[in-house]
């Protein structure tokens, strides 16, 4: 029982990180219809820049803020690149984001390096014991911060004028424009928010799994799977999908095979796509003939 | 109608064959030859992938994995079970063909991002299996592949490989040129432009999608297994997500739905990283920048430059007339 509980706890911790990556996908997808394949690299950039700012002697809290700001600038640059592209067909925009991901990996190699890096836990090395399973302070922090992000994002979209404008723009761009909403500003904001979410995920994850310039590839793909599993475009779906993936992955690693851990996300993804293409939350817009 | 036209030998294919004949005289060393052969094998995969993406309008982010898995099957049959290499490749083709046809049914019902994600998922799973099952595949380190013996004659020298692969590439181009111009090609384009309309005129959309997917996987398998025999080594790297992405970028970079675009894209993206190694740690960064620049300024691919030159000439001609 204690063992099962331990697997569940570590699954939830990682699951929240996947949820954050999936949320980042959803925010950009809802506003622009673009699948951003450099989302995982935003996560990597957040973690890596925080680590190197820390190495440079910047106080931890300040390093986090600087890292988050620089990744949000990266997000805005990506938006600018997408908006000056002459062709708006899906495939060329997807490849543009893939090119941007390669560029960011290259940039990380040049500015930082190719080594694995880690950080000390932000809240000390202590831990709780719940039903015999151990939950470190850092894991608890991941869960709490992720929940805060999810809830504040929900409140932002529901309660603020800007948030409502963003929702309106994602429902019908032309109608929103006619209502006097500045679509360009909304899009810039969406890309920035998405990058902020991703970079926070990257920073939170670093003390737990450590980071390097390539860590974004798998994280991005799993976050994307989480978003699709929950129902692409549904922010709650992304969170649920992320948690489900994290828990299943942890159970498979614990009870079946740690080598096939990474395959779990994609097996679940395929099962969902084949049998419930709208995701577990049944998105009606699912495109299936 | 002269004889060449009747068997569909176009001007382009003649020019391309001439280029392939000239290239070996320009190549200076073993490394150049290897690069040229690799470019031609990638071009083969891209021609197949282009039929799927550019003509039938179905994205695949898993073709690197399909080529890699096909390559492994060929390699394992010959190296472990002493199959004749031709028989190994044939077995790989049959297996991958059946595999592709079976998985194509559920996959190709999906569209757009969902289709891209499903092919990506299958590709990543294949790659993980190749990495984990080290007793069969050699794991992350890859495995050595026996040499290619064709009718008692061992393909060893690069020049021999060059000739075999070049012949195969020209043959593939010829076959695909025929396919594209045939009623089958028109059906594919009609599916790309509107599945509903194609369905309404009585085309079995899902069947044709499966067929084109299978064809593209079979071509990838042939090129993938030849690559294993040629390099004498195969690793999960060949089946990685990155390789799948590279192949898609090659097709789009050259020009989606353009037969020779796939060849040009494959050649450029195979040679470019080698040139960029001169920049050492800046290699990946510059590679990314080039892809971004091409997608921003030439989203229709490099072949579209040629169209613009033709258009410009025509306009000039119209003015002077």
Coordinates of C-alpha atoms in Angstrom, one line a residue:
Chain A
X1 CA 0.0 0.0 0.0
X2 CA 2.8 2.4 0.9
X3 CA 4.5 1.5 -2.3
X4 CA 1.4 2.2 -4.4
X5 CA 1.0 5.5 -2.6
X6 CA 4.6 6.5 -3.2
X7 CA 4.1 5.8 -7.0
X8 CA 0.9 7.8 -7.0
X9 CA 2.6 10.8 -5.3
X10 CA 5.6 10.9 -7.7
X11 CA 3.2 10.4 -10.6
X12 CA 1.1 13.4 -9.5
X13 CA 4.2 15.5 -9.2
X14 CA 5.5 14.8 -12.7
X15 CA 1.9 14.8 -13.9
X16 CA 1.5 18.5 -12.8
X17 CA 4.6 19.4 -14.9
X18 CA 3.0 17.6 -18.0
X19 CA -0.2 19.5 -17.2
X20 CA 1.7 22.8 -17.2
X21 CA 3.3 21.9 -20.6
X22 CA -0.1 20.8 -21.9
X23 CA -1.7 24.0 -20.7
X24 CA 0.9 26.0 -22.5
X25 CA 0.0 24.2 -25.7
X26 CA -3.7 24.8 -25.1
X27 CA -3.3 28.5 -24.6
X28 CA -1.5 29.0 -27.9
X29 CA -3.7 26.5 -29.8
X30 CA -6.9 28.2 -28.7
X31 CA -5.8 31.6 -29.7
X32 CA -4.0 30.9 -32.9
X33 CA -4.9 27.3 -34.0
X34 CA -1.1 26.6 -34.1
X35 CA 0.5 23.6 -32.5
X36 CA 3.7 25.0 -31.0
X37 CA 6.4 22.3 -31.3
X38 CA 8.8 24.5 -29.4
X39 CA 6.7 24.4 -26.2
X40 CA 9.1 21.8 -24.7
X41 CA 12.0 24.0 -25.5
X42 CA 10.3 26.8 -23.5
X43 CA 10.4 24.5 -20.5
X44 CA 14.0 23.7 -21.1
X45 CA 14.9 27.4 -21.5
X46 CA 13.2 28.2 -18.2
X47 CA 15.1 25.5 -16.3
X48 CA 18.4 26.1 -17.9
X49 CA 18.5 29.9 -17.6
X50 CA 17.4 29.7 -14.0
X51 CA 20.3 27.2 -13.3
X52 CA 22.9 29.4 -15.0
X53 CA 21.7 32.6 -13.4
X54 CA 22.1 30.8 -10.1
X55 CA 25.6 29.7 -11.1
X56 CA 26.3 33.4 -11.9
X57 CA 25.5 34.3 -8.3
X58 CA 22.1 35.8 -8.9
X59 CA 19.8 35.3 -5.9
X60 CA 17.5 32.4 -6.4
X61 CA 14.1 34.3 -6.5
X62 CA 15.6 37.0 -8.8
X63 CA 17.0 34.3 -11.1
X64 CA 13.6 32.7 -11.4
X65 CA 12.0 36.0 -12.4
X66 CA 14.7 36.8 -14.9
X67 CA 14.4 33.3 -16.4
X68 CA 10.6 33.6 -16.7
X69 CA 10.9 37.1 -18.3
X70 CA 13.5 35.9 -20.8
X71 CA 11.4 32.9 -21.8
X72 CA 8.3 35.1 -22.3
X73 CA 10.4 37.3 -24.6
X74 CA 11.3 34.1 -26.5
X75 CA 7.6 33.3 -26.8
X76 CA 6.8 36.8 -28.2
X77 CA 9.7 36.4 -30.7
X78 CA 8.1 33.1 -31.9
X79 CA 4.8 34.9 -32.4
X80 CA 6.5 37.6 -34.4
X81 CA 8.2 35.0 -36.6
X82 CA 4.9 33.2 -37.2
X83 CA 3.1 36.4 -38.0
X84 CA 5.6 37.5 -40.7
X85 CA 5.5 34.2 -42.4
X86 CA 4.1 34.6 -45.9
X87 CA 2.2 31.4 -45.9
X88 CA -0.3 30.5 -43.2
X89 CA -0.8 26.8 -44.1
X90 CA -0.7 24.6 -41.1
X91 CA 2.2 22.5 -42.2
X92 CA 4.6 25.4 -42.9
X93 CA 3.7 27.0 -39.5
X94 CA 4.3 23.6 -37.7
X95 CA 7.7 23.4 -39.4
X96 CA 8.5 26.9 -38.4
X97 CA 7.9 26.0 -34.8
X98 CA 10.0 22.9 -35.2
X99 CA 12.8 25.1 -36.7
X100 CA 12.4 27.4 -33.7
X101 CA 12.8 24.4 -31.4
X102 CA 16.0 23.4 -33.1
X103 CA 17.2 27.0 -32.9
X104 CA 16.5 27.1 -29.2
X105 CA 18.3 23.8 -28.6
X106 CA 21.3 25.2 -30.5
X107 CA 21.1 28.5 -28.6
X108 CA 21.1 26.6 -25.3
X109 CA 24.2 24.6 -26.4
X110 CA 26.0 27.9 -27.2
X111 CA 25.0 30.0 -24.3
X112 CA 24.9 27.2 -21.7
X113 CA 26.4 23.8 -22.4
X114 CA 25.5 20.1 -23.1
X115 CA 25.9 18.9 -19.5
X116 CA 23.2 17.8 -17.1
X117 CA 22.4 20.4 -14.4
X118 CA 20.4 20.4 -11.3
X119 CA 19.5 22.8 -8.5
X120 CA 19.1 22.4 -4.8
X121 CA 15.4 22.2 -3.6
X122 CA 14.0 25.6 -3.2
X123 CA 12.3 24.8 0.1
X124 CA 14.9 22.6 1.8
X125 CA 15.5 18.9 1.6
X126 CA 12.8 18.0 4.2
X127 CA 9.8 15.7 3.5
X128 CA 6.5 14.6 4.8
X129 CA 5.2 11.1 5.3
X130 CA 1.7 10.3 4.1
X131 CA 0.4 6.8 4.6
X132 CA 4.0 5.6 4.7
X133 CA 4.9 7.3 1.4
X134 CA 7.4 10.1 1.4
X135 CA 6.6 13.4 -0.3
X136 CA 9.5 15.8 -0.5
X137 CA 9.0 19.5 0.1
X138 CA 10.0 20.2 -3.5
X139 CA 7.3 17.8 -4.8
X140 CA 4.7 19.5 -2.6
X141 CA 5.9 22.9 -4.0
X142 CA 5.4 21.6 -7.6
X143 CA 1.9 20.5 -6.8
X144 CA 1.0 23.8 -4.9
X145 CA 2.5 26.1 -7.5
X146 CA 0.9 24.2 -10.4
X147 CA -2.5 24.4 -8.7
X148 CA -2.0 28.1 -8.1
X149 CA -1.2 28.6 -11.8
X150 CA -4.2 26.5 -13.0
X151 CA -6.6 28.4 -10.7
X152 CA -5.2 31.9 -11.4
X153 CA -5.3 31.1 -15.2
X154 CA -8.9 30.1 -14.8
X155 CA -9.8 33.2 -12.8
X156 CA -7.9 35.3 -15.4
X157 CA -9.9 33.9 -18.3
X158 CA -13.2 34.1 -16.4
X159 CA -13.0 37.3 -14.4
X160 CA -10.8 39.8 -16.1
X161 CA -11.7 41.9 -19.1
X162 CA -8.5 41.0 -20.9
X163 CA -9.1 37.3 -20.2
X164 CA -12.6 37.5 -21.5
X165 CA -11.4 39.3 -24.6
X166 CA -8.9 36.4 -25.1
X167 CA -11.7 33.9 -24.8
X168 CA -13.8 35.9 -27.3
X169 CA -11.0 36.0 -29.7
X170 CA -10.5 32.2 -29.6
X171 CA -14.2 31.6 -30.1
X172 CA -14.6 33.9 -33.1
X173 CA -11.7 36.1 -34.3
X174 CA -13.8 38.3 -36.7
X175 CA -16.6 38.9 -34.2
X176 CA -14.0 39.8 -31.5
X177 CA -12.3 42.2 -33.9
X178 CA -15.6 43.9 -34.7
X179 CA -16.1 44.4 -31.0
X180 CA -13.0 46.4 -30.9
X181 CA -10.6 43.8 -29.5
X182 CA -7.0 44.2 -30.6
X183 CA -6.4 40.7 -31.9
X184 CA -2.6 41.2 -32.3
X185 CA -2.2 42.2 -28.7
X186 CA -4.3 39.3 -27.6
X187 CA -2.1 36.9 -29.6
X188 CA 1.2 38.4 -28.2
X189 CA -0.3 38.0 -24.7
X190 CA -1.2 34.4 -25.3
X191 CA 2.3 33.5 -26.5
X192 CA 3.8 35.3 -23.5
X193 CA 1.4 33.5 -21.0
X194 CA 2.1 30.2 -22.6
X195 CA 5.9 30.7 -22.3
X196 CA 5.6 31.9 -18.7
X197 CA 3.6 28.7 -17.8
X198 CA 6.2 26.5 -19.5
X199 CA 9.2 28.2 -17.9
X200 CA 7.7 27.9 -14.5
X201 CA 7.3 24.2 -15.2
X202 CA 10.9 24.0 -16.3
X203 CA 12.2 25.7 -13.1
X204 CA 10.0 23.6 -10.8
X205 CA 11.1 20.4 -12.5
X206 CA 14.9 21.1 -12.4
X207 CA 15.6 20.1 -8.7
X208 CA 13.6 16.9 -9.2
X209 CA 14.8 15.4 -12.5
X210 CA 17.6 17.8 -13.5
X211 CA 17.8 19.5 -16.9
X212 CA 19.9 19.7 -20.1
X213 CA 19.5 21.3 -23.5
X214 CA 17.6 18.2 -24.9
X215 CA 15.2 17.7 -22.1
X216 CA 12.5 19.7 -23.9
X217 CA 11.9 17.2 -26.7
X218 CA 10.3 14.5 -24.6
X219 CA 8.6 17.0 -22.2
X220 CA 7.1 18.8 -25.2
X221 CA 5.8 15.6 -26.8
X222 CA 4.3 14.3 -23.5
X223 CA 2.7 17.7 -22.8
X224 CA 1.2 17.7 -26.2
X225 CA -0.1 14.1 -25.6
X226 CA -1.6 15.3 -22.3
X227 CA -3.4 18.1 -24.2
X228 CA -4.8 15.7 -26.8
X229 CA -5.7 13.0 -24.2
X230 CA -7.8 15.6 -22.3
X231 CA -9.3 17.0 -25.5
X232 CA -7.3 19.5 -27.5
X233 CA -8.3 23.1 -26.7
X234 CA -9.8 22.2 -23.3
X235 CA -7.5 23.6 -20.5
X236 CA -9.1 21.4 -17.8
X237 CA -8.5 18.5 -20.2
X238 CA -4.9 19.3 -20.4
X239 CA -4.5 19.3 -16.6
X240 CA -6.5 16.0 -16.3
X241 CA -4.5 14.5 -19.2
X242 CA -1.2 15.5 -17.7
X243 CA -2.1 14.0 -14.3
X244 CA -3.3 10.8 -15.9
X245 CA -0.1 10.5 -17.9
X246 CA 2.1 11.2 -14.9
X247 CA 0.3 8.6 -12.7
X248 CA 0.2 5.9 -15.3
X249 CA 3.8 6.5 -16.2
X250 CA 4.8 6.2 -12.6
X251 CA 2.8 3.0 -12.1
X252 CA 4.2 1.4 -15.2
X253 CA 7.7 2.3 -14.2
X254 CA 7.1 0.9 -10.7
X255 CA 5.2 -2.3 -11.5
X256 CA 5.9 -3.3 -15.1
X257 CA 9.0 -1.9 -16.7
X258 CA 11.0 1.3 -16.1
X259 CA 12.4 1.0 -19.6
X260 CA 9.0 1.4 -21.3
X261 CA 8.0 4.3 -19.0
X262 CA 8.4 6.8 -21.9
X263 CA 6.1 4.8 -24.2
X264 CA 3.1 5.1 -21.8
X265 CA 2.2 8.6 -23.0
X266 CA 2.1 7.5 -26.6
X267 CA 0.3 4.3 -26.1
X268 CA -2.4 6.2 -24.2
X269 CA -2.4 8.9 -26.9
X270 CA -3.0 6.3 -29.6
X271 CA -5.7 4.6 -27.7
X272 CA -7.5 7.9 -27.1
X273 CA -7.1 8.9 -30.7
X274 CA -8.4 5.6 -32.0
X275 CA -11.3 5.1 -29.6
X276 CA -12.3 8.6 -28.3
X277 CA -10.8 11.1 -30.7
X278 CA -12.3 14.0 -28.8
X279 CA -10.3 13.2 -25.7
X280 CA -11.6 12.1 -22.4
X281 CA -13.6 15.3 -22.1
X282 CA -15.3 14.8 -25.4
X283 CA -14.4 17.9 -27.4
X284 CA -17.2 18.1 -30.0
X285 CA -14.9 19.8 -32.5
X286 CA -12.9 16.6 -32.9
X287 CA -12.1 16.0 -36.5
X288 CA -12.9 12.5 -37.4
X289 CA -14.6 11.5 -40.6
Chain B
X1 CA 4.1 11.0 -79.8
X2 CA 7.7 9.7 -79.8
X3 CA 9.0 6.7 -77.9
X4 CA 10.4 8.6 -74.9
X5 CA 7.1 10.3 -74.3
X6 CA 5.2 7.1 -74.6
X7 CA 7.1 5.5 -71.8
X8 CA 7.1 8.8 -69.9
X9 CA 10.8 9.7 -69.9
X10 CA 10.6 13.4 -69.2
X11 CA 13.1 16.1 -69.8
X12 CA 13.5 16.5 -66.0
X13 CA 14.4 12.8 -65.5
X14 CA 16.9 12.9 -68.3
X15 CA 18.6 16.1 -66.9
X16 CA 18.6 14.5 -63.4
X17 CA 20.2 11.3 -64.7
X18 CA 22.8 13.4 -66.4
X19 CA 23.5 15.1 -63.1
X20 CA 23.8 11.8 -61.4
X21 CA 26.3 10.6 -64.0
X22 CA 28.4 13.8 -63.6
X23 CA 28.4 13.9 -59.8
X24 CA 30.9 11.0 -59.2
X25 CA 33.5 12.9 -61.2
X26 CA 33.1 15.9 -58.9
X27 CA 33.3 13.9 -55.7
X28 CA 36.8 13.9 -54.3
X29 CA 36.9 11.4 -51.5
X30 CA 35.2 8.5 -49.7
X31 CA 33.3 10.9 -47.4
X32 CA 31.8 12.8 -50.3
X33 CA 30.6 9.5 -51.8
X34 CA 29.0 8.5 -48.6
X35 CA 27.2 11.8 -48.3
X36 CA 25.9 11.5 -51.9
X37 CA 24.6 8.0 -51.3
X38 CA 23.0 9.1 -48.1
X39 CA 21.4 12.1 -49.9
X40 CA 20.0 9.7 -52.5
X41 CA 18.6 7.3 -50.0
X42 CA 16.9 10.2 -48.1
X43 CA 15.6 11.5 -51.4
X44 CA 14.0 8.1 -52.0
X45 CA 12.2 8.2 -48.6
X46 CA 11.2 11.8 -49.3
X47 CA 9.7 11.0 -52.7
X48 CA 7.4 8.5 -51.0
X49 CA 6.6 10.8 -48.1
X50 CA 5.9 13.6 -50.6
X51 CA 3.3 11.4 -52.4
X52 CA 1.6 11.0 -49.0
X53 CA 2.0 14.6 -47.8
X54 CA 2.1 16.7 -50.9
X55 CA -0.2 14.8 -53.2
X56 CA -2.6 13.1 -50.8
X57 CA -2.4 15.8 -48.2
X58 CA -1.8 13.4 -45.2
X59 CA 1.0 14.4 -42.8
X60 CA 3.3 11.8 -41.2
X61 CA 5.7 12.6 -38.4
X62 CA 6.7 8.9 -38.2
X63 CA 8.5 8.1 -41.4
X64 CA 11.9 8.1 -39.9
X65 CA 10.8 5.4 -37.5
X66 CA 9.2 3.4 -40.4
X67 CA 12.4 3.6 -42.4
X68 CA 14.4 2.7 -39.3
X69 CA 12.3 -0.3 -38.3
X70 CA 12.4 -1.5 -41.9
X71 CA 16.2 -1.1 -41.8
X72 CA 16.4 -3.1 -38.6
X73 CA 14.3 -6.0 -40.0
X74 CA 16.5 -6.2 -43.1
X75 CA 19.7 -5.9 -41.0
X76 CA 18.6 -8.6 -38.4
X77 CA 17.5 -11.1 -41.0
X78 CA 20.8 -11.0 -42.8
X79 CA 23.1 -10.6 -39.9
X80 CA 21.5 -13.0 -37.4
X81 CA 19.7 -15.4 -39.7
X82 CA 22.0 -15.3 -42.7
X83 CA 19.2 -14.4 -45.1
X84 CA 20.3 -13.3 -48.6
X85 CA 20.2 -9.5 -48.4
X86 CA 17.7 -9.2 -51.2
X87 CA 15.4 -11.7 -49.5
X88 CA 15.9 -9.7 -46.2
X89 CA 14.8 -6.5 -47.9
X90 CA 11.9 -8.2 -49.6
X91 CA 10.8 -9.7 -46.2
X92 CA 11.1 -6.2 -44.6
X93 CA 9.1 -4.7 -47.4
X94 CA 6.3 -7.3 -47.1
X95 CA 6.2 -7.0 -43.3
X96 CA 6.3 -3.2 -43.2
X97 CA 3.8 -3.1 -46.1
X98 CA 1.3 -5.2 -44.1
X99 CA 2.0 -3.3 -40.9
X100 CA 1.5 0.0 -42.7
X101 CA -1.7 -1.2 -44.3
X102 CA -3.2 -2.4 -41.0
X103 CA -2.3 0.7 -39.0
X104 CA -3.3 3.0 -41.8
X105 CA -7.0 2.3 -41.3
X106 CA -7.4 3.8 -37.8
X107 CA -4.7 6.4 -38.3
X108 CA -5.8 8.0 -41.5
X109 CA -9.3 8.5 -40.2
X110 CA -7.7 11.3 -38.2
X111 CA -7.0 14.7 -39.7
X112 CA -4.6 17.6 -39.2
X113 CA -3.0 17.8 -35.8
X114 CA -4.5 14.5 -34.7
X115 CA -3.1 12.6 -37.7
X116 CA 0.3 14.3 -37.1
X117 CA 0.2 13.3 -33.4
X118 CA -0.8 9.6 -34.1
X119 CA 2.0 9.1 -36.6
X120 CA 4.4 10.8 -34.2
X121 CA 3.2 8.5 -31.3
X122 CA 3.7 5.3 -33.4
X123 CA 7.1 6.6 -34.4
X124 CA 8.2 7.3 -30.8
X125 CA 6.9 3.9 -29.6
X126 CA 8.9 2.1 -32.4
X127 CA 12.0 4.1 -31.4
X128 CA 11.6 3.2 -27.7
X129 CA 11.2 -0.5 -28.6
X130 CA 14.3 -0.5 -30.7
X131 CA 16.2 1.1 -27.8
X132 CA 14.9 -1.2 -25.1
X133 CA 15.0 -4.6 -26.8
X134 CA 18.8 -4.7 -26.9
X135 CA 19.0 -8.5 -27.1
X136 CA 17.6 -8.2 -30.6
X137 CA 18.6 -4.7 -31.7
X138 CA 21.8 -4.0 -29.8
X139 CA 20.0 -1.2 -27.9
X140 CA 21.2 2.4 -27.9
X141 CA 24.6 1.4 -29.3
X142 CA 23.1 0.0 -32.5
X143 CA 24.2 -3.1 -34.3
X144 CA 26.7 -4.0 -37.0
X145 CA 25.2 -5.1 -40.3
X146 CA 26.7 -7.7 -42.6
X147 CA 27.8 -6.6 -46.1
X148 CA 25.5 -6.7 -49.1
X149 CA 26.1 -9.6 -51.4
X150 CA 24.3 -9.4 -54.7
X151 CA 24.5 -12.6 -56.9
X152 CA 27.8 -13.6 -55.3
X153 CA 29.2 -10.1 -55.8
X154 CA 29.9 -8.2 -52.6
X155 CA 28.9 -4.5 -52.8
X156 CA 31.9 -3.0 -51.1
X157 CA 33.2 0.0 -53.0
X158 CA 31.4 3.3 -52.7
X159 CA 31.3 3.6 -56.4
X160 CA 29.3 0.4 -56.7
X161 CA 26.9 1.5 -54.0
X162 CA 26.6 4.9 -55.8
X163 CA 25.6 3.2 -59.1
X164 CA 23.1 0.8 -57.4
X165 CA 21.4 3.6 -55.4
X166 CA 21.4 6.1 -58.3
X167 CA 19.8 3.5 -60.6
X168 CA 17.2 2.8 -57.9
X169 CA 16.5 6.5 -57.3
X170 CA 16.0 7.2 -61.0
X171 CA 13.7 4.2 -61.2
X172 CA 11.8 5.4 -58.2
X173 CA 11.4 8.9 -59.7
X174 CA 10.2 7.3 -63.0
X175 CA 7.6 5.1 -61.2
X176 CA 6.4 8.0 -59.1
X177 CA 6.2 10.4 -62.0
X178 CA 4.0 7.8 -63.7
X179 CA 1.9 7.3 -60.5
X180 CA 1.3 11.1 -60.2
X181 CA 0.2 11.4 -63.8
X182 CA -2.0 8.4 -63.7
X183 CA -5.7 8.3 -62.6
X184 CA -4.4 7.2 -59.2
X185 CA -2.4 10.5 -58.9
X186 CA -5.5 12.5 -59.8
X187 CA -7.5 10.6 -57.2
X188 CA -4.9 11.5 -54.6
X189 CA -5.0 15.1 -55.5
X190 CA -8.8 15.1 -55.3
X191 CA -8.6 13.6 -51.8
X192 CA -6.1 16.3 -50.8
X193 CA -8.3 19.1 -52.2
X194 CA -11.6 17.8 -50.7
X195 CA -12.2 14.5 -49.2
X196 CA -16.0 15.0 -49.2
X197 CA -16.0 15.9 -52.9
X198 CA -13.8 12.8 -53.7
X199 CA -16.2 10.7 -51.7
X200 CA -19.2 12.1 -53.6
X201 CA -17.8 11.2 -57.0
X202 CA -17.5 7.6 -55.8
X203 CA -13.8 7.4 -54.7
X204 CA -13.1 5.0 -51.9
X205 CA -11.2 7.6 -49.9
X206 CA -10.1 5.5 -47.0
X207 CA -8.8 2.7 -49.3
X208 CA -6.7 5.1 -51.4
X209 CA -5.4 6.8 -48.3
X210 CA -4.3 3.4 -47.0
X211 CA -2.7 2.5 -50.3
X212 CA -0.7 5.7 -50.6
X213 CA 0.4 5.4 -46.9
X214 CA 1.6 1.8 -47.6
X215 CA 3.5 2.8 -50.7
X216 CA 5.3 5.6 -48.8
X217 CA 6.2 3.2 -46.0
X218 CA 7.4 0.5 -48.4
X219 CA 9.7 3.0 -50.2
X220 CA 11.0 4.2 -46.8
X221 CA 11.7 0.6 -45.9
X222 CA 13.7 -0.1 -49.0
X223 CA 15.8 3.0 -48.5
X224 CA 16.1 2.3 -44.8
X225 CA 17.4 -1.2 -45.2
X226 CA 19.8 -0.2 -48.0
X227 CA 21.2 2.4 -45.6
X228 CA 21.9 -0.3 -43.0
X229 CA 23.7 -2.5 -45.5
X230 CA 25.6 0.4 -47.0
X231 CA 26.9 1.9 -43.7
X232 CA 27.4 -1.5 -42.1
X233 CA 25.7 -0.2 -39.0
X234 CA 22.3 0.8 -37.8
X235 CA 21.2 2.5 -34.6
X236 CA 17.9 3.7 -33.1
X237 CA 19.0 7.2 -34.2
X238 CA 17.8 6.3 -37.7
X239 CA 14.3 5.7 -36.2
X240 CA 14.3 8.8 -33.9
X241 CA 11.7 11.5 -33.8
X242 CA 14.5 13.9 -35.0
X243 CA 15.0 11.8 -38.2
X244 CA 11.2 11.8 -38.8
X245 CA 11.2 15.6 -38.5
X246 CA 14.2 15.9 -40.8
X247 CA 12.4 14.0 -43.5
X248 CA 9.2 16.2 -43.2
X249 CA 11.4 19.3 -43.3
X250 CA 13.2 18.0 -46.4
X251 CA 9.9 17.5 -48.2
X252 CA 8.4 20.9 -47.3
X253 CA 11.7 22.7 -47.8
X254 CA 12.0 21.3 -51.3
X255 CA 8.4 22.0 -52.1
X256 CA 5.3 20.0 -51.1
X257 CA 3.7 18.2 -54.0
X258 CA 6.7 18.7 -56.2
X259 CA 8.4 15.5 -57.4
X260 CA 11.9 17.0 -57.7
X261 CA 11.3 19.2 -54.6
X262 CA 11.7 16.2 -52.5
X263 CA 15.0 15.3 -54.1
X264 CA 16.3 18.9 -53.8
X265 CA 15.2 19.2 -50.2
X266 CA 16.7 15.8 -49.2
X267 CA 20.0 16.8 -50.9
X268 CA 20.2 20.2 -49.2
X269 CA 19.3 18.9 -45.7
X270 CA 21.7 16.0 -46.0
X271 CA 24.7 18.1 -47.1
X272 CA 23.9 21.3 -45.1
X273 CA 24.6 19.8 -41.6
X274 CA 28.0 18.6 -42.9
X275 CA 28.9 22.0 -44.1
X276 CA 27.7 23.5 -40.8
X277 CA 30.0 21.3 -38.8
X278 CA 32.6 23.9 -39.7
X279 CA 30.7 26.2 -37.3
X280 CA 31.1 23.7 -34.5
X281 CA 28.9 24.5 -31.5
X282 CA 26.9 26.9 -33.6
X283 CA 25.8 24.1 -36.0
X284 CA 22.3 23.4 -34.5
X285 CA 21.6 27.1 -34.0
X286 CA 22.3 27.9 -37.6
X287 CA 20.4 24.9 -38.9
X288 CA 17.3 26.0 -36.9
X289 CA 17.7 29.6 -38.3
X290 CA 17.9 28.3 -41.9
X291 CA 14.7 26.3 -41.5
X292 CA 12.9 29.3 -39.9
X293 CA 14.1 31.6 -42.7
X294 CA 13.0 29.3 -45.5
X295 CA 9.6 28.8 -43.9
X296 CA 9.2 32.6 -43.6
X297 CA 10.4 33.7 -47.0
X298 CA 9.8 30.6 -49.2
X299 CA 7.0 28.6 -47.6
X300 CA 6.2 27.0 -50.9
X301 CA 9.7 25.5 -50.9
X302 CA 12.9 26.0 -52.9
X303 CA 11.3 24.7 -56.1
X304 CA 9.0 27.7 -56.0
X305 CA 12.0 29.9 -56.8
X306 CA 12.2 28.1 -60.2
X307 CA 8.5 28.9 -60.8
X308 CA 9.2 32.6 -60.1
X309 CA 12.1 32.6 -62.6
X310 CA 9.8 31.1 -65.3
X311 CA 7.0 33.6 -64.5
X312 CA 9.5 36.4 -64.8
X313 CA 10.7 35.2 -68.2
X314 CA 7.2 34.8 -69.4
X315 CA 6.3 38.3 -68.4
X316 CA 9.4 39.7 -70.1
X317 CA 8.4 37.8 -73.2
X318 CA 4.9 39.1 -73.1
X319 CA 6.1 42.6 -72.9
X320 CA 8.5 42.4 -75.8
X321 CA 5.9 40.8 -78.0

